[in-house]
CSV table of N, CA and C in Angstrom, one decimal:
chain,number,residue,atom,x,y,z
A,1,UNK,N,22.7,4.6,-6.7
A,1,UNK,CA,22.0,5.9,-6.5
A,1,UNK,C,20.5,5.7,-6.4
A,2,UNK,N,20.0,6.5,-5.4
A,2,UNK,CA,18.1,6.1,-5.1
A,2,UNK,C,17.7,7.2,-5.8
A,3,UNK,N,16.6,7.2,-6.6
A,3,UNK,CA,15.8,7.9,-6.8
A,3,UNK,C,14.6,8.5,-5.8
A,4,UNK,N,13.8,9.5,-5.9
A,4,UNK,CA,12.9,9.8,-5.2
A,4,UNK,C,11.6,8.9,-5.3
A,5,UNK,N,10.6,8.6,-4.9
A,5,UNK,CA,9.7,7.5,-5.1
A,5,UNK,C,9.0,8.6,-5.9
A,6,UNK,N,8.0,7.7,-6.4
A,6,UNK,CA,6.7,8.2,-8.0
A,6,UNK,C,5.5,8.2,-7.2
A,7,UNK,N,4.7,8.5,-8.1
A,7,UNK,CA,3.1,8.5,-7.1
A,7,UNK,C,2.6,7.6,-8.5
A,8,UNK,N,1.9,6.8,-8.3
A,8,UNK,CA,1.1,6.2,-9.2
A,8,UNK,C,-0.3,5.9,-8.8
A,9,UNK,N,-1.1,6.2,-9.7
A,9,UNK,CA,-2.7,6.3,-9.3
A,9,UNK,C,-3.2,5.2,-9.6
A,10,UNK,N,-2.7,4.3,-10.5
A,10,UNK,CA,-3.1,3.1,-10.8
A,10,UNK,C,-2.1,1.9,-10.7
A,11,UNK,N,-2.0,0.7,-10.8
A,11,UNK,CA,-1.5,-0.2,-10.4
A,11,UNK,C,-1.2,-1.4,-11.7
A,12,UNK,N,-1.2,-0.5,-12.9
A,12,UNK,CA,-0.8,-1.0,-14.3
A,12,UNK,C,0.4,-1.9,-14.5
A,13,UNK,N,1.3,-0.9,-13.7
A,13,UNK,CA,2.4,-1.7,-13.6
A,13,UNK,C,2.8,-3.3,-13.1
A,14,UNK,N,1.7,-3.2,-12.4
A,14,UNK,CA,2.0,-4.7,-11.7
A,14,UNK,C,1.0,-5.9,-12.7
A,15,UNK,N,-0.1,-5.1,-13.3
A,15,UNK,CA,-0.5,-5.8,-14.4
A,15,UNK,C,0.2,-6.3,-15.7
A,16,UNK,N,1.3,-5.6,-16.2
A,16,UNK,CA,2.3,-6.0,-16.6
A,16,UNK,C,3.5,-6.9,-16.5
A,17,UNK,N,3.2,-6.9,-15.2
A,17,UNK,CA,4.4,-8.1,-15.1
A,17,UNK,C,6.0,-7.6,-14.2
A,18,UNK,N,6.1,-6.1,-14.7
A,18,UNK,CA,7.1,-5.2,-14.2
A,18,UNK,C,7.1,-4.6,-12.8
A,19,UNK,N,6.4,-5.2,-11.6
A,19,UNK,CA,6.1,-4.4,-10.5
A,19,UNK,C,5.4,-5.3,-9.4
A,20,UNK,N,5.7,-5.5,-8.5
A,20,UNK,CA,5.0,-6.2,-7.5
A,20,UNK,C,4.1,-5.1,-6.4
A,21,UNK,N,2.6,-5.6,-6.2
A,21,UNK,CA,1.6,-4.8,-5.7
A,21,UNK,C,2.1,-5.1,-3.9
A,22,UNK,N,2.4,-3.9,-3.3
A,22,UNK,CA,2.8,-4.3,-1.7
A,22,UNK,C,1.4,-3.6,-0.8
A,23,UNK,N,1.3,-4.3,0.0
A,23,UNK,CA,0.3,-3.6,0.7
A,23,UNK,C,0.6,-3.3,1.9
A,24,UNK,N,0.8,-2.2,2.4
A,24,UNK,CA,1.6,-2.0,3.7
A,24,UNK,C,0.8,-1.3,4.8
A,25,UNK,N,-0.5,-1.5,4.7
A,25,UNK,CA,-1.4,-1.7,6.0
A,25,UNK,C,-1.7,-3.0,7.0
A,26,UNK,N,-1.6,-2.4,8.0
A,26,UNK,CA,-2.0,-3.7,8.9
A,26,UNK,C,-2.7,-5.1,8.9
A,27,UNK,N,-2.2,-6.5,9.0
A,27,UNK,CA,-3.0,-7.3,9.4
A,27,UNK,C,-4.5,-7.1,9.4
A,28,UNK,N,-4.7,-6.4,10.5
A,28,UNK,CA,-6.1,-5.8,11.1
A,28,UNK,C,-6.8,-5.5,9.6
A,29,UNK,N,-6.1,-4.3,9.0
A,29,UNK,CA,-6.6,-3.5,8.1
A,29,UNK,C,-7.0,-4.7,6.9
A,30,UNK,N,-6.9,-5.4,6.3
A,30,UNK,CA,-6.4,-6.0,5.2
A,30,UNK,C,-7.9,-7.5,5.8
A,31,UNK,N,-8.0,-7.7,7.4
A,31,UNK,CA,-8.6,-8.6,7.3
A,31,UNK,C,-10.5,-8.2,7.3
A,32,UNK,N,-10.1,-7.1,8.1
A,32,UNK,CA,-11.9,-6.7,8.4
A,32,UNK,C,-12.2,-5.4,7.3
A,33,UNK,N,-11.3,-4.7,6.7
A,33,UNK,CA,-11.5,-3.9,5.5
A,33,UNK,C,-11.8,-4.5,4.1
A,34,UNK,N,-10.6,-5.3,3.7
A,34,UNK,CA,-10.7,-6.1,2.5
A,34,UNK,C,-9.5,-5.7,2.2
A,35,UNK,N,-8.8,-6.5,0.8
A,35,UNK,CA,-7.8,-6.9,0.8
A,35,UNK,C,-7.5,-7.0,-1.4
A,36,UNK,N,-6.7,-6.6,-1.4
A,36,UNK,CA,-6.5,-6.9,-3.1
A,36,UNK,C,-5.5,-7.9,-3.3
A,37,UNK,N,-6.5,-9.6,-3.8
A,37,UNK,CA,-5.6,-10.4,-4.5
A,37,UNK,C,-4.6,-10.4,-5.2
A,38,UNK,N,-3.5,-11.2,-4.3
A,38,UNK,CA,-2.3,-11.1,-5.0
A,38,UNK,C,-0.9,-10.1,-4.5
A,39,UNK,N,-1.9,-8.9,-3.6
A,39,UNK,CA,-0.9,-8.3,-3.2
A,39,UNK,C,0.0,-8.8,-1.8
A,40,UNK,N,1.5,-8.5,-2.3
A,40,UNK,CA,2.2,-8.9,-0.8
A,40,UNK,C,1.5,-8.3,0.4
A,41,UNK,N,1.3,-8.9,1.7
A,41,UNK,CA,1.3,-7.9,2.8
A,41,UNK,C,3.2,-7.5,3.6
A,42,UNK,N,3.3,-6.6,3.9
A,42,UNK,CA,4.3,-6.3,4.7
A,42,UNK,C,3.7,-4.9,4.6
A,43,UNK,N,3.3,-4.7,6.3
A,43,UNK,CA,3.2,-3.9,7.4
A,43,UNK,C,4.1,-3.3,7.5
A,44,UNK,N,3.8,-1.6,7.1
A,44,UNK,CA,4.8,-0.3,7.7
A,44,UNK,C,4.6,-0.7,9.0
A,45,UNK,N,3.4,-0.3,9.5
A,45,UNK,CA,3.4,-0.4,10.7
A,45,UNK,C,2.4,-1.3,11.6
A,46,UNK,N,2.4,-1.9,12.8
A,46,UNK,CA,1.7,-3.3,13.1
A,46,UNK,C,0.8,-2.9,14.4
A,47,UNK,N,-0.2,-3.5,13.9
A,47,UNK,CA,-1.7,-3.4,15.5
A,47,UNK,C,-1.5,-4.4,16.1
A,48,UNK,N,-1.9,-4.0,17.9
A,48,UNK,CA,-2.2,-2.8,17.8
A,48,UNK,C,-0.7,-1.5,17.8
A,49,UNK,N,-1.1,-0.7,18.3
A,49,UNK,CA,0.2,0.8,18.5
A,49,UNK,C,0.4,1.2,17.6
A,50,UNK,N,0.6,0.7,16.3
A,50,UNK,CA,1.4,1.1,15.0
A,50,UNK,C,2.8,2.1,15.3
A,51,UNK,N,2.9,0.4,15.8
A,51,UNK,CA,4.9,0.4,15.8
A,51,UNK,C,5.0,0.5,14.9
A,52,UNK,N,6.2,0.8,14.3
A,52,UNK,CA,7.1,0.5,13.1
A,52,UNK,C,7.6,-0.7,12.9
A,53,UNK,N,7.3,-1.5,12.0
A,53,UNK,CA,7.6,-2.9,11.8
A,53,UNK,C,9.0,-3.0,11.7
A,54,UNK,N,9.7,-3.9,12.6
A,54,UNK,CA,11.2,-4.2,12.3
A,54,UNK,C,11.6,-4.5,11.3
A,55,UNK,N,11.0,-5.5,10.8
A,55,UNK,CA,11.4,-6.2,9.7
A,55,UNK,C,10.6,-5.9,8.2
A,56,UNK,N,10.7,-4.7,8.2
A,56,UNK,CA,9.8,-4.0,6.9
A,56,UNK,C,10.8,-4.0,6.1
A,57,UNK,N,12.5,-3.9,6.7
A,57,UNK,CA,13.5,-3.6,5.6
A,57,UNK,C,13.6,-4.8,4.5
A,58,UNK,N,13.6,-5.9,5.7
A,58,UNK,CA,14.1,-7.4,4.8
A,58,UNK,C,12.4,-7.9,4.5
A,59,UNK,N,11.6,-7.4,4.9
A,59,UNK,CA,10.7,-8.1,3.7
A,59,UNK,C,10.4,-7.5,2.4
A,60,UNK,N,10.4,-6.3,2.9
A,60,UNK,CA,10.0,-5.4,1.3
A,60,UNK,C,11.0,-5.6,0.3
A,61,UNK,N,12.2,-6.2,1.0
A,61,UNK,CA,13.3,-6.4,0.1
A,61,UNK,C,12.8,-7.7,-1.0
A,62,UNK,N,12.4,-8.5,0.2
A,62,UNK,CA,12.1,-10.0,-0.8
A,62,UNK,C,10.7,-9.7,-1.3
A,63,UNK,N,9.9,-9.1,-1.2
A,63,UNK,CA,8.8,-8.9,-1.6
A,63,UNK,C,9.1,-8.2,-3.3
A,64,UNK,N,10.3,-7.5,-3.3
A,64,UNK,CA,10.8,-6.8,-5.0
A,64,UNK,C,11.5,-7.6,-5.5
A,65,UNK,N,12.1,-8.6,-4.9
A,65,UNK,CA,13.1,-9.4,-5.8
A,65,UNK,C,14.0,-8.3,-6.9
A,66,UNK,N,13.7,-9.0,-8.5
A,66,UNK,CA,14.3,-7.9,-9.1
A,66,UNK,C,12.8,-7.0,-9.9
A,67,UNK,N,11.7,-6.7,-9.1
A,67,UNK,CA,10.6,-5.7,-9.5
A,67,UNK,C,10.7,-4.3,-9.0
A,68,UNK,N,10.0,-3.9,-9.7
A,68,UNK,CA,9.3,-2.4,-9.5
A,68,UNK,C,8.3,-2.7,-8.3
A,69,UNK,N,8.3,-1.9,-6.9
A,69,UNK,CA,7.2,-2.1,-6.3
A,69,UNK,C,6.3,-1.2,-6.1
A,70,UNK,N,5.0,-1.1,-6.1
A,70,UNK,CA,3.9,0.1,-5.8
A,70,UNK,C,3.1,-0.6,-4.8
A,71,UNK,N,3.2,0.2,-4.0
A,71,UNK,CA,2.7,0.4,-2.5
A,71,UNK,C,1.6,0.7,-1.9
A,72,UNK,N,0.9,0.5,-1.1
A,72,UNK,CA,-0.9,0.4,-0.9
A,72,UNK,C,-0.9,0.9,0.5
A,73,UNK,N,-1.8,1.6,0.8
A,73,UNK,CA,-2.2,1.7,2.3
A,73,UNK,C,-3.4,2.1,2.1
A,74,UNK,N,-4.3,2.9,3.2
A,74,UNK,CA,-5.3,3.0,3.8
A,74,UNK,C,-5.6,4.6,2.8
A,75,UNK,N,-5.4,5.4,2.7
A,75,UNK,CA,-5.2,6.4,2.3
A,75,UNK,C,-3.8,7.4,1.0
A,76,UNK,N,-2.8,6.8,1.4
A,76,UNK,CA,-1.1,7.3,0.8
A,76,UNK,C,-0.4,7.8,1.4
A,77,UNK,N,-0.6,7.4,2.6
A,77,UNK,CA,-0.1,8.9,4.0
A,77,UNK,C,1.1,7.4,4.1
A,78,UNK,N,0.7,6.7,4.7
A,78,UNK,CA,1.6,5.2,5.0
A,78,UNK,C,2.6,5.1,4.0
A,79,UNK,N,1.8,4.7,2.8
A,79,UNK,CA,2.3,4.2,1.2
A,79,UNK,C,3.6,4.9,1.0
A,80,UNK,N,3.4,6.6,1.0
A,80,UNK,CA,4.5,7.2,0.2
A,80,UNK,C,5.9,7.3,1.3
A,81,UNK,N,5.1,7.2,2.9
A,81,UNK,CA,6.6,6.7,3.5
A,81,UNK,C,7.5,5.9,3.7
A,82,UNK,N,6.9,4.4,3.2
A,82,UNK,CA,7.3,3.3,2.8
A,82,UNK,C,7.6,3.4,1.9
A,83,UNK,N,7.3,4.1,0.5
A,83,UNK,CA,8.1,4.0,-0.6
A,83,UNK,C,9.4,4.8,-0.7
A,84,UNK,N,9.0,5.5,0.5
A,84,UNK,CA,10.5,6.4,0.6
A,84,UNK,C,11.7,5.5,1.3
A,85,UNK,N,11.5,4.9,1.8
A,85,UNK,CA,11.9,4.1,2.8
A,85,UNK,C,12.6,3.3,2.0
A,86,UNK,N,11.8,2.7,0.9
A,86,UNK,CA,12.0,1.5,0.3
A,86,UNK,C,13.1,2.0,-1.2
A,87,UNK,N,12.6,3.4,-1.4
A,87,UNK,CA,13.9,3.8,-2.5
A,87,UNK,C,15.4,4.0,-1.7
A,88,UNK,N,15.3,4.3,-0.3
A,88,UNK,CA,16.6,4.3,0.3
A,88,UNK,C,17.5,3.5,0.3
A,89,UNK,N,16.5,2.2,0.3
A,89,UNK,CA,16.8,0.5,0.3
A,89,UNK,C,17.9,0.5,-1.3
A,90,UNK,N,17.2,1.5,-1.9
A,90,UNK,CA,18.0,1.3,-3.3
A,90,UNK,C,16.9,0.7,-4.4
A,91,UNK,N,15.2,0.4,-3.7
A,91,UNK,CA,14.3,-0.1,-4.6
A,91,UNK,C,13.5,0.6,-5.7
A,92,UNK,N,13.2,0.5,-6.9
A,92,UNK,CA,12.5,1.3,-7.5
A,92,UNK,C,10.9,1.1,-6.9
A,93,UNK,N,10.2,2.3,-6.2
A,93,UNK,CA,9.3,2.5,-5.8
A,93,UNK,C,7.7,3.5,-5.8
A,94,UNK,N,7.0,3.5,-6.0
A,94,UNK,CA,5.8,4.2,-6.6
A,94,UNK,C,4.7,3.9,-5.5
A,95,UNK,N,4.5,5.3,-5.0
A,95,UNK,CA,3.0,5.2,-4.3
A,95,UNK,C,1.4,5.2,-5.0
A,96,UNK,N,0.5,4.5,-4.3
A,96,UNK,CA,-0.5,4.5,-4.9
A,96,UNK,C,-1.6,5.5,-4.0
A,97,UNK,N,-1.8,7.0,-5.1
A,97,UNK,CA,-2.2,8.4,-4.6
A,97,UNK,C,-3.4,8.1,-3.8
A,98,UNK,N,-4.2,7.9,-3.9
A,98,UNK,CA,-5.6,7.5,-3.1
A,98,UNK,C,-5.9,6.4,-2.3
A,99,UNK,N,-4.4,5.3,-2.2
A,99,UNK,CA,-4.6,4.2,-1.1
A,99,UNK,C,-6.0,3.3,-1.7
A,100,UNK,N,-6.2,2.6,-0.4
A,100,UNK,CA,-7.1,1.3,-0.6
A,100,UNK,C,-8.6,2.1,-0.6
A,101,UNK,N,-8.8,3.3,0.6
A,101,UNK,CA,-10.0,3.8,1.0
A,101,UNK,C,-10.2,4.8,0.2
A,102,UNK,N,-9.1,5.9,0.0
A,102,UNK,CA,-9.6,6.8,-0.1
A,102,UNK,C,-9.9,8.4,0.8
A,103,UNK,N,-10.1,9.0,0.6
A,103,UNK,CA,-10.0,10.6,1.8
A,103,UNK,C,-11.5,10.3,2.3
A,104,UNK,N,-12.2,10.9,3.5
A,104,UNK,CA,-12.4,10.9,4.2
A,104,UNK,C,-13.7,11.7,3.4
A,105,UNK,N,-15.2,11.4,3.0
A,105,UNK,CA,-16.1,12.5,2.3
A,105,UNK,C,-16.8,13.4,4.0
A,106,UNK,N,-17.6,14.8,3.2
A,106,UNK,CA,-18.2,15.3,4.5
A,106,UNK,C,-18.6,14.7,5.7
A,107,UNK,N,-18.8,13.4,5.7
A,107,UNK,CA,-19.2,12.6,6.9
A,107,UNK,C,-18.6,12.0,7.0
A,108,UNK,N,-17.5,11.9,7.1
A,108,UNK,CA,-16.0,11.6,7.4
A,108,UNK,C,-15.7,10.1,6.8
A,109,UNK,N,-16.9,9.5,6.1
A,109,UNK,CA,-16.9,8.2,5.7
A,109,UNK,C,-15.7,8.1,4.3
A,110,UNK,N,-14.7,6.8,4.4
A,110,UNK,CA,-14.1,6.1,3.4
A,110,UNK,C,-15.0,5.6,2.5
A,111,UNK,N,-13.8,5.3,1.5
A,111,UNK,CA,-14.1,4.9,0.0
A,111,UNK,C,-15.4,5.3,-0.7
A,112,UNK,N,-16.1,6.6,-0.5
A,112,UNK,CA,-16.6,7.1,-1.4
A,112,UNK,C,-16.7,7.6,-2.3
A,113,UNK,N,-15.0,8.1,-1.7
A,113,UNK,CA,-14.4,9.5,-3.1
A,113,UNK,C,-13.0,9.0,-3.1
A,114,UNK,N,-12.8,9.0,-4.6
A,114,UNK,CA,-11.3,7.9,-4.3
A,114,UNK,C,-10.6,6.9,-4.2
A,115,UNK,N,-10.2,6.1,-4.2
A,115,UNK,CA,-9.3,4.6,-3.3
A,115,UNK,C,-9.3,3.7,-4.6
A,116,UNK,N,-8.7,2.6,-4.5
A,116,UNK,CA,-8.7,1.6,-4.6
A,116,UNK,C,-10.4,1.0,-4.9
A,117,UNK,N,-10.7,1.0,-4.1
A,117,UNK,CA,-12.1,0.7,-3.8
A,117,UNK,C,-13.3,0.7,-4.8
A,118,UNK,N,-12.8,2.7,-4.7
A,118,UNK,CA,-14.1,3.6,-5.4
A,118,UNK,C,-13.8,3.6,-7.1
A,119,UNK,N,-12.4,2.7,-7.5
A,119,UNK,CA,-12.4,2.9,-8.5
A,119,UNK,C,-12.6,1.7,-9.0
A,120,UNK,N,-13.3,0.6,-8.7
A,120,UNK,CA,-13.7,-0.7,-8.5
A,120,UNK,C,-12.5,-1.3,-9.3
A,121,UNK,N,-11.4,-1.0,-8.9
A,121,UNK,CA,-10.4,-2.2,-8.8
A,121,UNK,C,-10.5,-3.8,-8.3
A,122,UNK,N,-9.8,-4.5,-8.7
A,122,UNK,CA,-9.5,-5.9,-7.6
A,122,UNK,C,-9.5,-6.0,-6.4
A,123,UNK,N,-10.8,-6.0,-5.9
A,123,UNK,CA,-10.4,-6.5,-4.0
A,123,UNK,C,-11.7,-7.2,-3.2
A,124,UNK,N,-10.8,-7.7,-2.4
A,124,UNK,CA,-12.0,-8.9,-1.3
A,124,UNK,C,-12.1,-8.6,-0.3
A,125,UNK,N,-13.3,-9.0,0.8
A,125,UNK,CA,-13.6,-8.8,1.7
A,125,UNK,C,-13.4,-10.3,2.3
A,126,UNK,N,-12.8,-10.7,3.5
A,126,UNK,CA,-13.4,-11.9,4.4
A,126,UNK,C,-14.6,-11.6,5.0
């Protein structure tokens, strides 16, 4: 039986030991935005077009083994469809509410307000 996916603001869980961090933004995204060590990549969707990745089923699969996974994208718009995706799989799954960036402030600029980022979490830049 699948449960509904969780929203998780923070990424505690995978600090624990109980949860593997998935990051399911693009290649692209991950290489010229920055990136949080340690986390799996597997792409919802792949640049350019943002197809729907074929093989999102069997990797997110091996990417949980037997974990909890919490899910990353750009914003949470990606994250929580993949973690829906991935509870259908039968995986226990948790989105992460504000993503890597963050919403968009008056001048439409990322990671000001919000993300991964703004909450000076773990992450690199190439």
């Amino acid at each position: 039986m699948s449960h509904p996916p969780r929203s998780c603001p923070r990424a505690g869980l995978t600090q624990a030991g109980v949860a593997v961090l998935v990051d399911v933004r693009t290649d692209a995204e991950r290489e010229w935005v920055g990136f949080v060590p340690g986390a799996v990549p597997v792409a919802w969707k792949q640049w350019p077009g943002m197809a729907m990745n074929p093989d999102f089923d069997t990797q997110v699969r091996l990417a949980a083994g037997d974990k909890k996974l919490v899910l990353l994208c750009r914003s949470g718009v990606r994250s929580i469809a993949a973690a829906k995706r991935a509870t259908e799989l039968g995986l226990e799954a948790y989105n992460i509410l504000e993503g890597f960036e963050g919403d968009p402030d008056a001048h439409a600029h990322r990671g000001q307000q919000g993300g991964w980022r703004h909450h000076a979490l773990p992450w690199r830049q190439n």
